[in-house]
Short mmCIF file of C-alpha atoms in Angstrom, two decimals:
data_model
loop_
_atom_site.label_atom_id
_atom_site.label_comp_id
_atom_site.label_asym_id
_atom_site.label_seq_id
_atom_site.Cartn_x
_atom_site.Cartn_y
_atom_site.Cartn_z
CA MET A 287 10.84 55.64 -56.62
CA LYS A 288 9.68 53.95 -59.84
CA ARG A 289 7.31 56.82 -60.69
CA LYS A 290 10.05 59.41 -60.14
CA LEU A 291 12.44 57.44 -62.35
CA ALA A 292 9.73 57.08 -65.00
CA ARG A 293 9.19 60.86 -64.94
CA LEU A 294 12.94 61.48 -65.29
CA LEU A 295 13.20 59.17 -68.32
CA GLN A 296 10.07 60.69 -69.88
CA THR A 297 11.49 64.20 -69.45
CA GLY A 298 14.82 63.21 -71.04
CA ILE A 299 13.17 61.48 -73.98
CA ALA A 300 10.66 64.30 -74.52
CA GLY A 301 13.43 66.94 -74.41
CA GLY A 302 15.56 64.96 -76.86
CA ALA A 303 12.58 64.37 -79.15
CA LEU A 304 11.67 68.08 -79.25
CA LEU A 305 15.22 69.07 -80.24
CA LEU A 306 15.40 66.28 -82.85
CA ILE A 307 12.01 67.19 -84.35
CA ALA A 308 12.93 70.89 -84.56
CA GLY A 309 16.33 70.06 -86.10
CA THR A 310 14.84 67.54 -88.55
CA ILE A 311 12.13 69.94 -89.78
CA ILE A 312 14.59 72.80 -90.33
CA ALA A 313 17.20 70.50 -91.93
CA ALA A 314 14.63 68.85 -94.21
CA SER A 315 13.21 72.22 -95.32
CA THR A 316 16.67 73.47 -96.30
CA GLY A 317 17.69 70.17 -97.97
CA GLU A 318 20.52 69.59 -95.48
CA LEU A 319 19.15 66.32 -94.13
CA VAL A 320 20.87 63.83 -96.41
CA PRO A 321 21.37 60.46 -94.68
CA GLY A 322 24.68 58.78 -95.25
CA PHE A 323 26.40 61.95 -96.36
CA GLY A 324 26.63 63.51 -92.94
CA LEU A 325 25.40 66.83 -91.71
CA GLY A 326 28.75 67.50 -90.11
CA VAL A 327 29.21 67.13 -86.40
CA PRO A 328 29.80 70.60 -85.02
CA GLY A 329 31.93 70.90 -81.88
CA MET A 330 30.58 71.85 -78.50
CA ASP A 331 32.03 75.38 -78.83
CA GLY A 332 29.30 77.90 -79.47
CA LEU A 333 26.58 75.24 -79.32
CA LEU A 334 24.24 77.42 -77.26
CA PRO A 335 24.27 80.48 -79.57
CA ARG A 336 23.73 78.20 -82.58
CA LEU A 337 20.86 76.51 -80.78
CA ILE A 338 19.22 79.90 -80.22
CA GLU A 339 19.77 80.79 -83.89
CA GLY A 340 17.98 77.56 -84.86
CA ASP A 341 20.98 75.94 -86.54
CA PRO A 342 19.65 72.43 -87.46
CA ALA A 343 22.99 70.65 -86.88
CA ALA A 344 23.26 72.20 -83.39
CA LEU A 345 19.65 71.25 -82.58
CA LEU A 346 20.21 67.64 -83.71
CA ARG A 347 23.52 67.42 -81.85
CA ALA A 348 21.92 68.69 -78.65
CA GLY A 349 19.00 66.27 -79.12
CA VAL A 350 21.32 63.26 -79.50
CA LEU A 351 23.33 64.39 -76.47
CA VAL A 352 20.18 64.72 -74.32
CA VAL A 353 19.08 61.19 -75.38
CA LEU A 354 22.52 59.72 -74.58
CA LEU A 355 22.76 61.44 -71.19
CA THR A 356 19.28 60.38 -70.02
CA PRO A 357 20.33 56.88 -68.75
CA VAL A 358 23.36 58.45 -67.03
CA ALA A 359 21.04 60.82 -65.17
CA ARG A 360 18.86 57.80 -64.35
CA VAL A 361 21.78 55.96 -62.70
CA VAL A 362 22.65 59.07 -60.64
CA ALA A 363 19.01 59.35 -59.54
CA VAL A 364 18.82 55.61 -58.68
CA SER A 365 21.92 55.92 -56.47
CA TRP A 366 20.45 58.91 -54.62
CA MET A 367 17.01 57.31 -54.22
CA LEU A 368 18.35 53.94 -53.03
CA ARG A 369 20.58 55.71 -50.50
CA ARG A 370 17.51 57.52 -49.17
CA GLU A 371 15.71 54.17 -48.90
CA LYS A 372 18.71 52.81 -46.94
CA ASP A 373 19.60 50.26 -49.65
CA VAL A 374 23.32 50.95 -49.30
CA THR A 375 24.39 48.02 -51.53
CA GLY A 376 22.11 49.20 -54.33
CA ALA A 377 23.32 52.82 -54.01
CA VAL A 378 26.97 51.70 -54.13
CA CYS A 379 26.23 49.48 -57.15
CA ALA A 380 24.78 52.51 -58.97
CA LEU A 381 27.87 54.58 -58.16
CA VAL A 382 30.15 51.74 -59.33
CA VAL A 383 28.22 51.55 -62.63
CA LEU A 384 28.63 55.31 -63.05
CA LEU A 385 32.36 55.10 -62.29
CA LEU A 386 32.91 52.17 -64.68
CA VAL A 387 31.01 53.90 -67.48
CA THR A 388 33.01 57.12 -66.96
CA VAL A 389 36.31 55.22 -66.97
CA ALA A 390 35.28 53.28 -70.10
CA ILE A 391 34.45 56.53 -71.93
CA LEU A 392 37.54 58.43 -70.77
CA LEU A 393 39.95 55.59 -71.58
CA ASP A 394 38.14 54.70 -74.81
CA LEU A 395 37.74 51.09 -73.65
CA THR A 396 34.61 50.33 -75.62
CA HIS A 397 35.28 47.83 -78.38
CA ASP A 398 33.98 48.77 -81.85
CA MET B 289 17.99 65.91 -103.56
CA VAL B 290 15.36 67.21 -101.13
CA GLU B 291 12.92 64.49 -102.29
CA TYR B 292 15.59 61.83 -101.74
CA ALA B 293 16.33 63.20 -98.29
CA VAL B 294 12.66 63.20 -97.27
CA ALA B 295 12.08 59.66 -98.68
CA ALA B 296 15.21 58.33 -96.96
CA ALA B 297 14.26 60.03 -93.69
CA LEU B 298 10.79 58.43 -93.87
CA LEU B 299 12.30 54.98 -94.50
CA LEU B 300 14.67 55.42 -91.57
CA PHE B 301 11.74 56.54 -89.39
CA VAL B 302 9.74 53.40 -90.29
CA THR B 303 12.79 51.16 -89.69
CA GLY B 304 13.27 52.81 -86.29
CA PHE B 305 9.57 52.37 -85.50
CA VAL B 306 9.70 48.61 -86.17
CA ALA B 307 12.97 48.12 -84.27
CA GLY B 308 11.73 50.22 -81.33
CA GLY B 309 8.46 48.29 -81.14
CA LEU B 310 10.14 44.86 -81.29
CA GLY B 311 12.82 46.00 -78.83
CA ALA B 312 10.20 47.11 -76.30
CA LEU B 313 8.33 43.79 -76.63
CA ALA B 314 11.39 41.55 -76.38
CA GLY B 315 13.69 43.45 -74.01
CA ILE B 316 16.40 44.01 -76.59
CA GLY B 317 17.89 47.19 -78.03
CA GLY B 318 17.05 46.63 -81.68
CA GLY B 319 20.58 47.29 -82.95
CA ILE B 320 20.66 43.80 -84.45
CA LEU B 321 17.98 44.98 -86.90
CA LEU B 322 19.11 48.60 -87.35
CA VAL B 323 22.79 48.12 -88.20
CA PRO B 324 22.25 45.83 -91.24
CA VAL B 325 19.48 48.11 -92.60
CA MET B 326 21.67 51.21 -92.34
CA ASN B 327 24.77 49.44 -93.62
CA ALA B 328 23.25 47.43 -96.48
CA GLY B 329 20.23 49.63 -97.25
CA PHE B 330 21.66 53.14 -96.97
CA GLY B 331 25.39 52.51 -97.46
CA VAL B 332 26.21 53.98 -94.07
CA PRO B 333 29.74 52.87 -93.05
CA PHE B 334 29.65 50.06 -90.47
CA LYS B 335 31.18 52.07 -87.63
CA VAL B 336 28.83 55.01 -88.20
CA ALA B 337 25.86 52.60 -88.42
CA VAL B 338 26.84 51.15 -85.03
CA GLY B 339 27.14 54.68 -83.57
CA CYS B 340 23.68 55.65 -84.86
CA SER B 341 22.13 52.39 -83.66
CA LEU B 342 23.54 52.91 -80.15
CA VAL B 343 21.70 56.24 -79.91
CA ALA B 344 18.56 54.43 -81.09
CA VAL B 345 19.04 51.69 -78.49
CA VAL B 346 19.30 54.30 -75.72
CA ALA B 347 16.12 56.00 -76.97
CA SER B 348 14.31 52.65 -77.15
CA SER B 349 15.48 51.63 -73.68
CA SER B 350 14.57 54.94 -72.00
CA GLY B 351 11.24 55.22 -73.80
CA SER B 352 10.02 51.73 -72.94
CA ALA B 353 11.57 51.68 -69.44
CA ALA B 354 9.68 54.89 -68.58
CA ARG B 355 6.43 53.09 -69.35
CA TYR B 356 7.42 49.85 -67.57
CA LEU B 357 8.59 51.75 -64.47
CA GLY B 358 5.23 53.52 -64.35
CA GLU B 359 3.48 50.12 -64.47
CA GLY B 360 5.79 48.64 -61.83
CA LEU B 361 7.15 45.98 -64.20
CA CYS B 362 10.87 46.89 -63.82
CA ASP B 363 12.87 45.45 -60.95
CA VAL B 364 15.13 48.46 -60.25
CA ARG B 365 17.10 46.84 -57.41
CA LEU B 366 17.86 43.68 -59.41
CA GLY B 367 18.66 45.77 -62.49
CA ILE B 368 21.27 47.96 -60.81
CA ARG B 369 23.02 44.94 -59.25
CA LEU B 370 23.20 43.10 -62.57
CA GLU B 371 24.34 46.29 -64.33
CA VAL B 372 27.62 46.24 -62.36
CA ALA B 373 28.43 42.76 -63.70
CA THR B 374 27.29 43.66 -67.22
CA VAL B 375 29.42 46.82 -67.44
CA LEU B 376 32.46 45.01 -65.97
CA GLY B 377 31.95 42.19 -68.48
CA ALA B 378 31.65 44.69 -71.34
CA ILE B 379 34.93 46.37 -70.36
CA ALA B 380 36.67 42.98 -70.01
CA GLY B 381 35.29 41.89 -73.38
CA GLY B 382 36.51 45.10 -75.04
CA LEU B 383 39.99 44.61 -73.59
CA ALA B 384 40.17 40.89 -74.42
CA ALA B 385 38.79 41.12 -77.97
CA PRO B 386 42.11 41.40 -79.82
CA TRP B 387 43.32 38.10 -78.30
CA LEU B 388 40.17 36.02 -78.72
CA PRO B 389 39.00 34.01 -81.76
CA VAL B 390 35.96 36.21 -82.36
CA ASN B 391 34.58 34.23 -85.32
CA PHE B 392 34.65 31.03 -83.26
CA LEU B 393 32.83 32.88 -80.45
CA ARG B 394 30.23 34.12 -82.94
CA ALA B 395 29.54 30.55 -84.06
CA LEU B 396 29.35 29.43 -80.42
CA PHE B 397 26.99 32.29 -79.55
CA GLY B 398 24.90 31.43 -82.62
CA LEU B 399 24.47 27.90 -81.30
CA MET B 400 23.51 29.28 -77.89
CA THR B 401 20.87 31.68 -79.31
CA LEU B 402 19.53 28.79 -81.42
CA TYR B 403 19.14 26.68 -78.26
CA LEU B 404 17.52 29.63 -76.39
CA ALA B 405 15.09 30.20 -79.29
CA ALA B 406 14.09 26.52 -79.21
CA TRP B 407 13.64 26.74 -75.43
CA GLN B 408 11.42 29.83 -75.78
CA LEU B 409 9.29 28.17 -78.47
CA ARG B 410 8.89 25.03 -76.33
CA SER B 411 7.90 27.18 -73.32
CA ALA B 412 5.41 29.08 -75.48
CA ARG B 413 3.64 25.77 -76.19
CA ALA B 414 3.33 24.90 -72.50
CA PRO B 415 -0.37 24.52 -71.65
CA VAL B 416 -0.49 27.01 -68.78
CA GLU B 417 1.95 29.75 -67.92
CA SER B 418 1.51 32.08 -64.99
CA ASP B 419 1.47 35.79 -65.81
CA VAL B 420 3.14 37.17 -62.70
CA ARG B 421 4.05 40.86 -63.01
CA GLU B 422 6.31 41.29 -59.99
CA SER B 423 9.60 39.67 -59.02
CA GLY B 424 9.28 37.11 -56.27
CA PRO B 425 12.27 35.75 -54.39
CA ILE B 426 15.24 35.76 -56.74
CA ARG B 427 17.11 32.45 -56.95
CA ASN B 428 20.66 31.68 -58.16
CA TYR B 429 21.86 35.24 -57.52
CA PRO B 430 25.61 34.46 -57.87
CA ALA B 431 25.03 32.50 -61.09
CA GLY B 432 22.80 35.30 -62.41
CA ILE B 433 25.51 37.89 -61.73
CA ALA B 434 28.14 35.67 -63.37
CA PHE B 435 25.99 35.18 -66.48
CA SER B 436 25.20 38.93 -66.62
CA GLY B 437 28.96 39.54 -66.69
CA LEU B 438 29.17 37.03 -69.53
CA ALA B 439 26.32 38.83 -71.33
CA GLY B 440 28.24 42.11 -71.07
CA MET B 441 31.40 40.44 -72.35
CA VAL B 442 29.60 38.80 -75.25
CA SER B 443 27.91 42.07 -76.21
CA ALA B 444 31.26 43.87 -76.31
CA LEU B 445 33.02 41.03 -78.16
CA LEU B 446 30.35 40.38 -80.75
CA GLY B 447 28.92 43.87 -81.15
CA ILE B 448 25.37 42.98 -80.10
CA GLY B 449 23.15 44.22 -77.29
CA GLY B 450 23.08 42.06 -74.18
CA GLY B 451 19.29 41.77 -74.04
CA ALA B 452 19.28 38.46 -75.92
CA LEU B 453 21.16 36.90 -72.99
CA LYS B 454 19.88 39.03 -70.09
CA VAL B 455 16.24 38.04 -70.59
CA PRO B 456 16.93 34.24 -70.51
CA VAL B 457 19.37 34.66 -67.58
CA MET B 458 16.76 36.47 -65.48
CA ASN B 459 13.85 34.30 -66.59
CA MET B 460 15.35 30.80 -66.84
CA LEU B 461 18.12 31.03 -64.24
CA MET B 462 16.91 33.51 -61.63
CA GLY B 463 13.19 32.76 -61.73
CA VAL B 464 12.15 36.31 -62.67
CA PRO B 465 8.76 36.36 -64.50
CA PHE B 466 9.07 36.76 -68.30
CA ARG B 467 7.41 40.20 -68.46
CA VAL B 468 9.56 41.52 -65.61
CA SER B 469 12.67 40.06 -67.29
CA THR B 470 12.02 41.85 -70.59
CA ALA B 471 11.07 45.11 -68.82
CA THR B 472 14.16 45.01 -66.58
CA SER B 473 16.40 44.11 -69.54
CA ASN B 474 15.01 47.10 -71.46
CA TYR B 475 15.72 49.30 -68.45
CA MET B 476 19.29 47.95 -68.10
CA ILE B 477 20.52 48.16 -71.71
CA GLY B 478 20.24 51.97 -71.76
CA ILE B 479 23.30 52.66 -69.64
CA THR B 480 25.69 50.27 -71.45
CA ALA B 481 24.52 51.56 -74.85
CA ALA B 482 24.86 55.17 -73.60
CA ALA B 483 28.48 54.54 -72.56
CA SER B 484 29.39 53.23 -76.03
CA GLY B 485 27.16 55.80 -77.75
CA LEU B 486 28.87 58.74 -76.01
CA LEU B 487 32.20 57.39 -77.20
CA TYR B 488 31.05 57.18 -80.82
CA PHE B 489 29.47 60.63 -80.49
CA ARG B 490 32.74 62.08 -79.17
CA ARG B 491 34.62 60.55 -82.12
CA GLY B 492 32.12 62.09 -84.58
CA GLU B 493 30.86 58.64 -85.67
CA VAL B 494 27.16 59.49 -85.28
CA ASP B 495 25.59 60.71 -88.53
CA LEU B 496 22.97 63.22 -87.47
CA GLY B 497 21.06 62.97 -90.76
CA VAL B 498 20.61 59.23 -90.23
CA THR B 499 20.19 59.26 -86.48
CA ALA B 500 17.50 61.92 -86.13
CA PRO B 501 14.67 60.33 -88.17
CA MET B 502 15.57 56.83 -86.99
CA VAL B 503 15.63 57.79 -83.30
CA LEU B 504 12.29 59.58 -83.64
CA GLY B 505 10.86 56.38 -85.17
CA VAL B 506 12.37 54.31 -82.37
CA MET B 507 10.85 56.63 -79.74
CA LEU B 508 7.39 56.24 -81.23
CA GLY B 509 7.84 52.48 -81.83
CA SER B 510 9.05 51.80 -78.29
CA ALA B 511 6.15 53.82 -76.86
CA VAL B 512 3.66 51.74 -78.87
CA GLY B 513 5.50 48.47 -78.06
CA ALA B 514 5.63 49.27 -74.34
CA ARG B 515 1.86 49.98 -74.34
CA MET B 516 1.19 46.68 -76.12
CA MET B 517 3.52 44.46 -74.08
CA PRO B 518 1.36 44.17 -70.92
CA LEU B 519 -1.64 43.24 -73.12
CA ILE B 520 0.05 40.46 -75.13
CA PRO B 521 -0.05 36.95 -73.61
CA VAL B 522 3.35 35.69 -72.42
CA PRO B 523 3.44 32.74 -74.92
CA ARG B 524 3.14 35.20 -77.82
CA LEU B 525 5.88 37.39 -76.34
CA ARG B 526 8.05 34.29 -76.15
CA VAL B 527 7.44 33.63 -79.87
CA VAL B 528 8.45 37.24 -80.72
CA PHE B 529 11.57 36.83 -78.58
CA ALA B 530 12.39 33.47 -80.22
CA GLY B 531 12.02 35.07 -83.67
CA ILE B 532 14.52 37.78 -82.74
CA LEU B 533 16.90 35.15 -81.34
CA LEU B 534 16.71 33.29 -84.67
CA VAL B 535 17.58 36.52 -86.53
CA ILE B 536 20.58 36.92 -84.20
CA THR B 537 21.54 33.26 -84.81
CA GLY B 538 21.51 33.82 -88.57
CA GLN B 539 23.61 36.99 -88.25
CA MET B 540 26.13 35.28 -85.98
CA PHE B 541 26.66 32.37 -88.42
CA TRP B 542 26.80 34.80 -91.36
CA ARG B 543 29.46 36.91 -89.64
CA ALA B 544 31.34 33.86 -88.30
CA ALA B 545 31.67 32.63 -91.88
CA GLY B 546 33.27 35.99 -92.70
CA MET B 547 30.55 36.88 -95.21
CA ALA B 548 29.92 40.39 -93.83
CA ALA B 549 33.62 41.28 -93.91
CA ARG B 550 33.94 39.88 -97.47
CA LEU B 551 31.07 42.11 -98.60
CA GLY B 552 32.60 45.16 -96.90
CA GLY B 553 29.96 45.12 -94.17
CA GLU B 554 32.30 45.28 -91.23
CA PRO B 555 35.94 45.90 -90.55
CA PRO B 556 38.05 42.83 -89.75
CA LEU B 557 38.68 42.48 -86.03
#
């Protein structure tokens, strides 16, 4: 189980890193990467076509999203793996964590 | 402008590298180091700095946890059980914040981290310390869950990662070996930081120009830190952890005195 989880986290981090590196190189070469002044946060609409075009903001946005979603995927995987190993309490705990996190995001409960 | 952008990106990369390395060694996210650097050093607004640092914390947690899982240092079953209490505590803290005297809590937490730092330094000077790398029987489970809930609440109330409390709770209260405590804490902080990070991302409070170089630095730093951690003797790790706790203590007293708000460093609660 631990090796599978390690592989999942490595894949998420490597995917995010590739997108961030590609976005950073393109943005730096065009002078768009100016910290503190924002690169603009494009919406999710049309993200895929812009990714294919090599739009740096879209690449960076996708990279950040992949990084942020990696632990969420890890919790889903833990729940599934613990259920297979008949650790019902652990599997339920993972699902409860997932539910609480989703509720917190949807209801904007996180304190600044 | 291009030169400035490249120089700033390099500085952010190095900052991320240091924070990622220290975070991997001590079982914390590193936000306590990143937010002041972004805010004071680069003039990034406080909220945006917090949003960027949350992405960095997730990267640091996932990067180091991947390594620790591979080496069998993380206690996945303990981690997922404590995560329930931590997330519940974080939600409760977020909801209760407007009614609580946050500056008083900061001072109180500062005293607690000062005590924990002293405890770590005293333990580091103990003549012999076992270097167990697997959890044995866990003791004080109910108390550990209660304190994990408190750690989540404190992290939401005071805007810090919970690692500074989770490591001592697991190590001092539940009898989890120090290395396993820091590895499991690293593994746990990813999901709570991701929940907050997704919220900031949705609101557009993640500056991509700041986040990208810093997160890449964090990824590299946490990979190096996670490789080094199993090789460093536990007493030295305790000294690193105590140093970070002292930085947190200083920040808590600074913020409790209202200095950060007076200098425009954070919005009043």
